[in-house]
XYZ file of C-alpha atoms in Angstrom:
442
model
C 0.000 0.000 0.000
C 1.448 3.420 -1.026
C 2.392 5.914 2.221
C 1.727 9.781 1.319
C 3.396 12.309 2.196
C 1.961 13.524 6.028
C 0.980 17.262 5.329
C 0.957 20.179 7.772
C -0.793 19.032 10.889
C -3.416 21.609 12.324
C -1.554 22.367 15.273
C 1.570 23.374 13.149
C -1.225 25.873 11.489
C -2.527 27.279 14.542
C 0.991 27.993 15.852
C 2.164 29.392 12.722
C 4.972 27.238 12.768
C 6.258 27.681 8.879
C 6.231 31.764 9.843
C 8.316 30.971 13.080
C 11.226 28.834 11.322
C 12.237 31.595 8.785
C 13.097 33.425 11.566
C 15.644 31.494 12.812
C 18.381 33.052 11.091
C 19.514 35.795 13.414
C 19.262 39.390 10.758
C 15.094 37.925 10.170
C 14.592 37.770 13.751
C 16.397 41.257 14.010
C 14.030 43.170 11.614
C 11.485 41.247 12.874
C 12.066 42.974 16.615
C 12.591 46.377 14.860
C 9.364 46.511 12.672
C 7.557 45.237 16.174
C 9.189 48.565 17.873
C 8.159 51.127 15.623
C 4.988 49.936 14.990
C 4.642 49.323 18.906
C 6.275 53.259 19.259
C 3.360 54.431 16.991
C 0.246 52.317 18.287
C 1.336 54.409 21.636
C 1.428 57.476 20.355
C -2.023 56.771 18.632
C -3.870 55.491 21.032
C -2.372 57.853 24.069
C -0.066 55.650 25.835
C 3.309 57.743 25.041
C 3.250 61.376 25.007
C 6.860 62.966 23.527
C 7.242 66.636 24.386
C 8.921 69.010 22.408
C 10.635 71.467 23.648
C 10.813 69.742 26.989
C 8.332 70.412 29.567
C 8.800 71.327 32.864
C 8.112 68.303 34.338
C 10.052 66.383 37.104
C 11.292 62.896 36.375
C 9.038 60.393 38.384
C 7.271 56.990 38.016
C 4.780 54.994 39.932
C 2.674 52.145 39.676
C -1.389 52.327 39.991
C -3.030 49.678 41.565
C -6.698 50.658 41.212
C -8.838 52.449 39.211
C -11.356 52.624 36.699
C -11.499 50.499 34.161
C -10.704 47.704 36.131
C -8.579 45.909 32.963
C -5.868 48.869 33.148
C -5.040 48.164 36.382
C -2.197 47.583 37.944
C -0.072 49.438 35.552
C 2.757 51.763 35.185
C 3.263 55.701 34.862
C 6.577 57.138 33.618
C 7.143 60.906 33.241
C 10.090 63.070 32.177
C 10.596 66.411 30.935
C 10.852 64.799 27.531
C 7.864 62.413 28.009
C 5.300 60.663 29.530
C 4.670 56.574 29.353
C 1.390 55.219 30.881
C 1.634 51.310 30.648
C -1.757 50.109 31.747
C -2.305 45.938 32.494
C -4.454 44.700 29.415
C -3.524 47.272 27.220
C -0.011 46.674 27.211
C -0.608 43.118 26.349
C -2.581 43.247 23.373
C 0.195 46.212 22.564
C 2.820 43.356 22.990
C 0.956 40.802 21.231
C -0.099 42.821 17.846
C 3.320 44.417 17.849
C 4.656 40.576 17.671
C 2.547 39.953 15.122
C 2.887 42.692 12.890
C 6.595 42.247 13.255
C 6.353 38.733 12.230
C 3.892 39.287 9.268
C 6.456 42.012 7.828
C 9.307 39.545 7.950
C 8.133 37.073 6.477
C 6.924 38.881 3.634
C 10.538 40.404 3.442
C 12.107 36.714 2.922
C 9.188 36.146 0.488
C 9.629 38.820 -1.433
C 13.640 38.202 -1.479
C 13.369 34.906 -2.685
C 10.640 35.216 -4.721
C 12.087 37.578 -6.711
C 15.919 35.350 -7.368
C 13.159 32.869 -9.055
C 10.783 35.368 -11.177
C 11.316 33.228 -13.972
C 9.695 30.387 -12.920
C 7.516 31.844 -9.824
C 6.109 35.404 -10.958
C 2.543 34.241 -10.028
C 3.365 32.677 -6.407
C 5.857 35.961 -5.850
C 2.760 38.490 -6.406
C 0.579 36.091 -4.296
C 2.942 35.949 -1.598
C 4.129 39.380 -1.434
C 0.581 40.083 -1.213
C -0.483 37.989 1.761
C 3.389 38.714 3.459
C 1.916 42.513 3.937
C -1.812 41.251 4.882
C -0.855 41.405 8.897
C 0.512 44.857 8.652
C -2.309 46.715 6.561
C -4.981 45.047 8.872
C -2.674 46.268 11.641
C -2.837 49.563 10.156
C -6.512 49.730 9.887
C -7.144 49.209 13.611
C -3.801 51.369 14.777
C -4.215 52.475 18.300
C -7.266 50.242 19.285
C -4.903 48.050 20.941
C -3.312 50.413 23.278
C -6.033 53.413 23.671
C -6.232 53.741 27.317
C -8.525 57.124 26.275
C -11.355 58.012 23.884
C -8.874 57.910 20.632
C -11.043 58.870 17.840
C -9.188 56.464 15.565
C -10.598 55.224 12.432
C -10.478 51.507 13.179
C -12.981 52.209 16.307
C -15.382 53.094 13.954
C -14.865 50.392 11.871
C -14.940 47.850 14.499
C -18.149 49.354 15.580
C -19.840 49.468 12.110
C -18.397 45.469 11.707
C -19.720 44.210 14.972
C -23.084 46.148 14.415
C -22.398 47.712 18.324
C -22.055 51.737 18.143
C -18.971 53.569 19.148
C -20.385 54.606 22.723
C -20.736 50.770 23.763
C -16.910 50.481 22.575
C -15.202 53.648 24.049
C -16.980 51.946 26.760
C -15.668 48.652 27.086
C -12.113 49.578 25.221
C -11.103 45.739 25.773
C -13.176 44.597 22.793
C -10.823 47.049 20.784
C -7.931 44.920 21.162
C -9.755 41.680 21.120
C -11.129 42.369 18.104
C -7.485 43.706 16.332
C -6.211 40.634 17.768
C -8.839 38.397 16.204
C -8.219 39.775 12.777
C -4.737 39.618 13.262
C -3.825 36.231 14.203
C -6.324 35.306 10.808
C -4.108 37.172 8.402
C -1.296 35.201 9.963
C -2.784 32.663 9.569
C -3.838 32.854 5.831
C -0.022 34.070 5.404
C 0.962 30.178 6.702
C -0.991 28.541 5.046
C 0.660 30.749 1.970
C 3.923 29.198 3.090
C 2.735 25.529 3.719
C 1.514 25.886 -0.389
C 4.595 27.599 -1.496
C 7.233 26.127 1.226
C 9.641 24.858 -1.253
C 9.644 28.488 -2.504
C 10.104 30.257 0.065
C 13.043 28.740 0.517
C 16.431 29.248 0.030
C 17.663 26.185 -1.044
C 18.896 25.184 -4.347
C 16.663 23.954 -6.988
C 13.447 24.355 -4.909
C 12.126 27.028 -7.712
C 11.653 23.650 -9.018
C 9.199 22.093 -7.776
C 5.853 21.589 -9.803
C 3.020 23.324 -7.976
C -0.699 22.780 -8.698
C -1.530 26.232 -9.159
C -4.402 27.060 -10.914
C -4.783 29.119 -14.193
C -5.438 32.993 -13.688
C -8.662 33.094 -15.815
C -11.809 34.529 -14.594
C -12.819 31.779 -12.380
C -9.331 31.554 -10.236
C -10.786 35.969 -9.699
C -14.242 34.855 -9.047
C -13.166 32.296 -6.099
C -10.621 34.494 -5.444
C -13.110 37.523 -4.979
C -15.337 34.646 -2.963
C -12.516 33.240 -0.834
C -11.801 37.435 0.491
C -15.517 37.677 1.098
C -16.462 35.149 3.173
C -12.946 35.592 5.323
C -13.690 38.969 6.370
C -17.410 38.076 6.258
C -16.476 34.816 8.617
C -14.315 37.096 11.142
C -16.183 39.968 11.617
C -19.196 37.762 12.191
C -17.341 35.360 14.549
C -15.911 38.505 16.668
C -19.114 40.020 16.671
C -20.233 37.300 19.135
C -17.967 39.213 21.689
C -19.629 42.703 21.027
C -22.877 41.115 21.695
C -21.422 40.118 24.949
C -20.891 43.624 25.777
C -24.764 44.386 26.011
C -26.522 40.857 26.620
C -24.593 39.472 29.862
C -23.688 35.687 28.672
C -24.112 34.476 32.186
C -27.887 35.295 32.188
C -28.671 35.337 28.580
C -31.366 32.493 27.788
C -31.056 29.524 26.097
C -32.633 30.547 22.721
C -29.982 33.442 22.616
C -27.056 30.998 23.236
C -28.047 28.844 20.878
C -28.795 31.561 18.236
C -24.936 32.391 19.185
C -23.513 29.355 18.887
C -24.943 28.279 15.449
C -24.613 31.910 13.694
C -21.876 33.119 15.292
C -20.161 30.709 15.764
C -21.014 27.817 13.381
C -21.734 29.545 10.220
C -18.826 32.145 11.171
C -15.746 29.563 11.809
C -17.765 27.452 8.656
C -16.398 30.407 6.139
C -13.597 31.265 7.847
C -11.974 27.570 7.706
C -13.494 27.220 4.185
C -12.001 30.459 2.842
C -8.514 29.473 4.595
C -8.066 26.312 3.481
C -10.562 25.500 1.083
C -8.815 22.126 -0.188
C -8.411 20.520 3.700
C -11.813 21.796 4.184
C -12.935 20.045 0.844
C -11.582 16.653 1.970
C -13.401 16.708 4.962
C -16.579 17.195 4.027
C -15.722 14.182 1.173
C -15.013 11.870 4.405
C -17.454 12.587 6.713
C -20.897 14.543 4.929
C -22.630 11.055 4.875
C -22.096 9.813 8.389
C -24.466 10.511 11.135
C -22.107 13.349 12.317
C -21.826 14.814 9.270
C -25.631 15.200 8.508
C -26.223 16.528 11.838
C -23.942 19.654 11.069
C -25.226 19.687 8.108
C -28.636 20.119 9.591
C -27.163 22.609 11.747
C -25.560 24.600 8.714
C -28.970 24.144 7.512
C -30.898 25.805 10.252
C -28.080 28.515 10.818
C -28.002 29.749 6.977
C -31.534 30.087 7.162
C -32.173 32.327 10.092
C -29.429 34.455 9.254
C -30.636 34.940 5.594
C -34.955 34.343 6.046
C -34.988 34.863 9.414
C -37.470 33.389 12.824
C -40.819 34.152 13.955
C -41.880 36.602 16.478
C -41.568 34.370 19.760
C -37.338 33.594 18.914
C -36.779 36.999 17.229
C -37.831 38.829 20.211
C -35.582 37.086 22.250
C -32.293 37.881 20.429
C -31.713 35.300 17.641
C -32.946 36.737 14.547
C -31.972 37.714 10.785
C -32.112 39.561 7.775
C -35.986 39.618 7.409
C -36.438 40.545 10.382
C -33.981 43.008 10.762
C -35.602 44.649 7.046
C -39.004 44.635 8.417
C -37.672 46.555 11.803
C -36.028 49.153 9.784
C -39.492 49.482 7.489
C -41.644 49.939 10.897
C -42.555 46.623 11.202
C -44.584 45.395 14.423
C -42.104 43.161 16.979
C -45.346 41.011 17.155
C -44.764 40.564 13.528
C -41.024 39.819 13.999
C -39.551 42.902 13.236
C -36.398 43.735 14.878
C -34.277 47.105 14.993
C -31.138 46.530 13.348
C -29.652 49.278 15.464
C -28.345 51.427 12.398
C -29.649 53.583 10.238
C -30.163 52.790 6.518
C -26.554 53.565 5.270
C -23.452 52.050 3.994
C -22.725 50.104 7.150
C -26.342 48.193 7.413
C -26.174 47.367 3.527
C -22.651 45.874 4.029
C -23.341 44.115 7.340
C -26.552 43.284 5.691
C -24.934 41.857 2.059
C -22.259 40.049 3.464
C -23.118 38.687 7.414
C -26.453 38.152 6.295
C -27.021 37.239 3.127
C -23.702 35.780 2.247
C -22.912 34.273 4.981
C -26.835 33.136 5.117
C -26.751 31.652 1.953
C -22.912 29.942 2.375
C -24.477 27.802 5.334
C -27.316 26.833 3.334
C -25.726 25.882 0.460
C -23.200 23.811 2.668
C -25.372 22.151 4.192
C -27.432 21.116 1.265
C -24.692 20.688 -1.363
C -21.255 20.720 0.249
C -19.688 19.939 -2.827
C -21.487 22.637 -4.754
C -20.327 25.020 -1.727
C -17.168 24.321 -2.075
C -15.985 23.994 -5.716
C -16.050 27.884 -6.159
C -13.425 28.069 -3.482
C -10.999 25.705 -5.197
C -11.145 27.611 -8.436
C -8.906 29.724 -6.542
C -6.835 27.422 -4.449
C -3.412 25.941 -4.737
C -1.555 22.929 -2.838
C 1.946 21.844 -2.710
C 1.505 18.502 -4.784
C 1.772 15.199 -3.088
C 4.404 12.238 -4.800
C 3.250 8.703 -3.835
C 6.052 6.181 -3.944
C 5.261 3.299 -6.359
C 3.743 0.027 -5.009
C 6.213 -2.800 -4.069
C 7.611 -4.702 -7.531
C 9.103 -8.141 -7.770
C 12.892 -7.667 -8.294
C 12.838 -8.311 -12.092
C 10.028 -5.931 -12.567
C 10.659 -2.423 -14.114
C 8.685 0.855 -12.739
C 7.118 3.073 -14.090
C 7.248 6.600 -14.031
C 5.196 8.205 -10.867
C 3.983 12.174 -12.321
C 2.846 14.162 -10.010
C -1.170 13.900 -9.852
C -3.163 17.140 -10.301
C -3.877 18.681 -6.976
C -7.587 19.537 -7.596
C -8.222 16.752 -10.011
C -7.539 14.530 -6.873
C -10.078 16.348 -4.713
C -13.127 14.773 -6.964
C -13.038 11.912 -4.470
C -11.195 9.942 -1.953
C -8.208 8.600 -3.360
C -8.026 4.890 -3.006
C -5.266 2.756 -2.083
C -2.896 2.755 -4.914
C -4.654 5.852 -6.977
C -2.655 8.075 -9.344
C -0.209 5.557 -10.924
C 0.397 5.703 -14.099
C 0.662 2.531 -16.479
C 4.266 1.332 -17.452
C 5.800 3.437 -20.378
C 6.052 2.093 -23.190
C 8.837 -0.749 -23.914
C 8.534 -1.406 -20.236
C 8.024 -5.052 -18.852
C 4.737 -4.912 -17.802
């Protein structure tokens, strides 16, 4: 029986352990730390944290620590001030600080050594250098968006609070509120650019590389015609569609207590949020792992159940519920549409809590109706769901050794099988050889 090749293991994704190795050598790790220090220096200064005076104020030097205080999440925490500046260090603040500066410095490396290598091989990897150059810099321009949310221990009108706001369908009072969510939320996003940026590398590892003769290696990427943009397009959607949804599970947390919220409104959490959320998130990330799961397991009894689930989910967030579950909290697009048209609650209608505007009709097109009809479709057709998404995926291709021979028996030569063609079905033992050339002893 043929052995392939074991593939990236989930827990290697989740700890972004392709990222992590390139910075081994010691002058990657050392930009890394620099790009994490000046985008740390400028989160502070964004979001209130440092303070630089110029010409010097008259200040004497001191520094304390605060113990207490309100809110309770900045506390304990540190106060620095010179003449030349001031340096509040406040307890959660600083760590998401920390943790998206580590990131950001991370995501900018790596896209440094992609770029570098990528561009010794444009002959034979234009495409892949483009792709990865793009998704090297994905970290750092969501980092951008949401600069200063991590660290804003005041009311910093940023742009990204707004934006979080608008994507979580909460309003900017209930944030400057709870500031934590700011961070969680630039975190969330964050960690999934990373994460689409490894599983970049685990397709394109050989390339990223510096070794010799790894520009190489025969990757099943597919053509750029309009269907690779159309699932390209689709893949984009449903990942920021997935993770604003999926965060905005937390901002609902902020006004419905979760220790006292009922059981209709948990379980209208868990299967929209949730379900349908991590649903497009995983399919959008890795479309072709995704894809072979749903081959192995969409006829067993698990399998139909969460595709039941998908079912029910897609349909409340793109139909909606009836009066008795809508008023309680779990409801969806109709209902939110016949709020906004001055609908009776005894009808179903429910506020949407925006105005008609840009905002609603996004949150409305894509964490409704997309995501609505994405969990439907799933759950009906997975394979239908998915083939869009592979129009615009590639995989590292996978060489199967040949079957044991007798000792007078001459191989054949092994190619290396299509990457999507082989996602039609489970291979079977032994699938993908190729018949002996010709001449060859049978």
């Amino acid at each position: 029986m043929p052995e392939r090749r074991a593939g990236p293991g989930i827990w290697s994704l989740l700890t972004l352990a392709h990222s992590r190795s390139l910075l081994q050598r010691r002058r990657i790790l050392l930009l890394a730390v620099v790009i994490a220090a000046v985008y740390a220096t400028i989160a502070m200064l964004v979001g209130g944290m440092l303070s630089i005076f110029w010409p010097p104020a008259h200040l004497s030097s001191f520094w304390a620590i605060l113990l207490t205080g309100t809110p309770s999440w900045d506390y304990p925490g540190l106060l620095t001030a010179t003449p030349y500046f001031a340096l509040e260090l406040p307890f959660l603040p600083t760590i998401f600080m920390v943790l998206t500066s580590a990131g950001v410095g991370l995501g900018m490396s790596v896209a440094v050594v992609l770029t570098a290598n990528f561009l010794r091989r444009r002959s034979s990897a234009g495409r892949p250098a483009a792709v990865g150059t793009a998704a090297g810099l994905t970290p750092a321009m969501i980092a951008l968006v949401t600069l200063g949310a991590c660290c804003s221990t005041t009311a910093a009108a940023t742009a990204g609070i707004g934006l979080t706001a608008q994507a979580t369908g909460t309003n900017l009072a209930t944030l400057l509120t709870d500031n934590w969510y700011l961070g969680v939320f630039q975190l969330g996003i964050l960690y999934v650019a990373l994460l689409a940026q490894e599983q970049l590398l685990t397709v394109y590892g050989a390339l990223a590389s510096a070794e010799p003769g790894a520009d190489r290696l025969e990757l099943g990427t597919p053509p750029l015609d309009r269907r690779f943009a159309a699932g390209a397009a689709l893949r984009v959607f449903l990942l920021a569609a997935g993770v604003t949804w999926a965060l905005a599970l937390v901002a609902a947390w902020l006004t419905v207590n979760p220790g006292t919220a009922s059981l209709v409104v948990w379980t209208g959490w868990l299967l929209q949020h949730v379900l349908v959320g991590l649903a497009a998130v995983v399919a959008a990330l890795v479309p072709v792992s995704a894809y072979r799961f749903l081959v192995r397991w969409m006829s067993t009894v698990p399998g139909l159940v969460l595709r039941a689930l998908l079912v029910i989910a897609g349909v409340s967030l793109l139909v909606g519920l009836p009066p008795p579950v809508a008023a309680a909290g779990w409801h969806g697009l109709g209902n939110e549409i016949a709020g906004l048209a001055g609908g009776s609650a005894a009808w179903g209608a429910v506020s949407p809590g925006l105005s008609i505007g840009p905002a609603l009709l996004l949150r409305w097109a894509f964490q409704y109706a997309l995501l609505g009809s994405f969990g439907i479709i799933l759950g009906l057709r997975p394979r239908a769901a998915m083939r869009p998404l592979l129009w615009a995926a590639a995989t590292a291709p996978e060489r199967t050794p040949p079957p044991a021979q007798p000792e007078n028996h001459t191989p054949g030569r092994l190619p290396v099988p299509s990457s999507l063609a082989a996602l039609k079905s489970v291979d079977p033992p032994g699938a993908g050889l190729t018949p002996p050339a010709t001449g060859q002893a049978p």
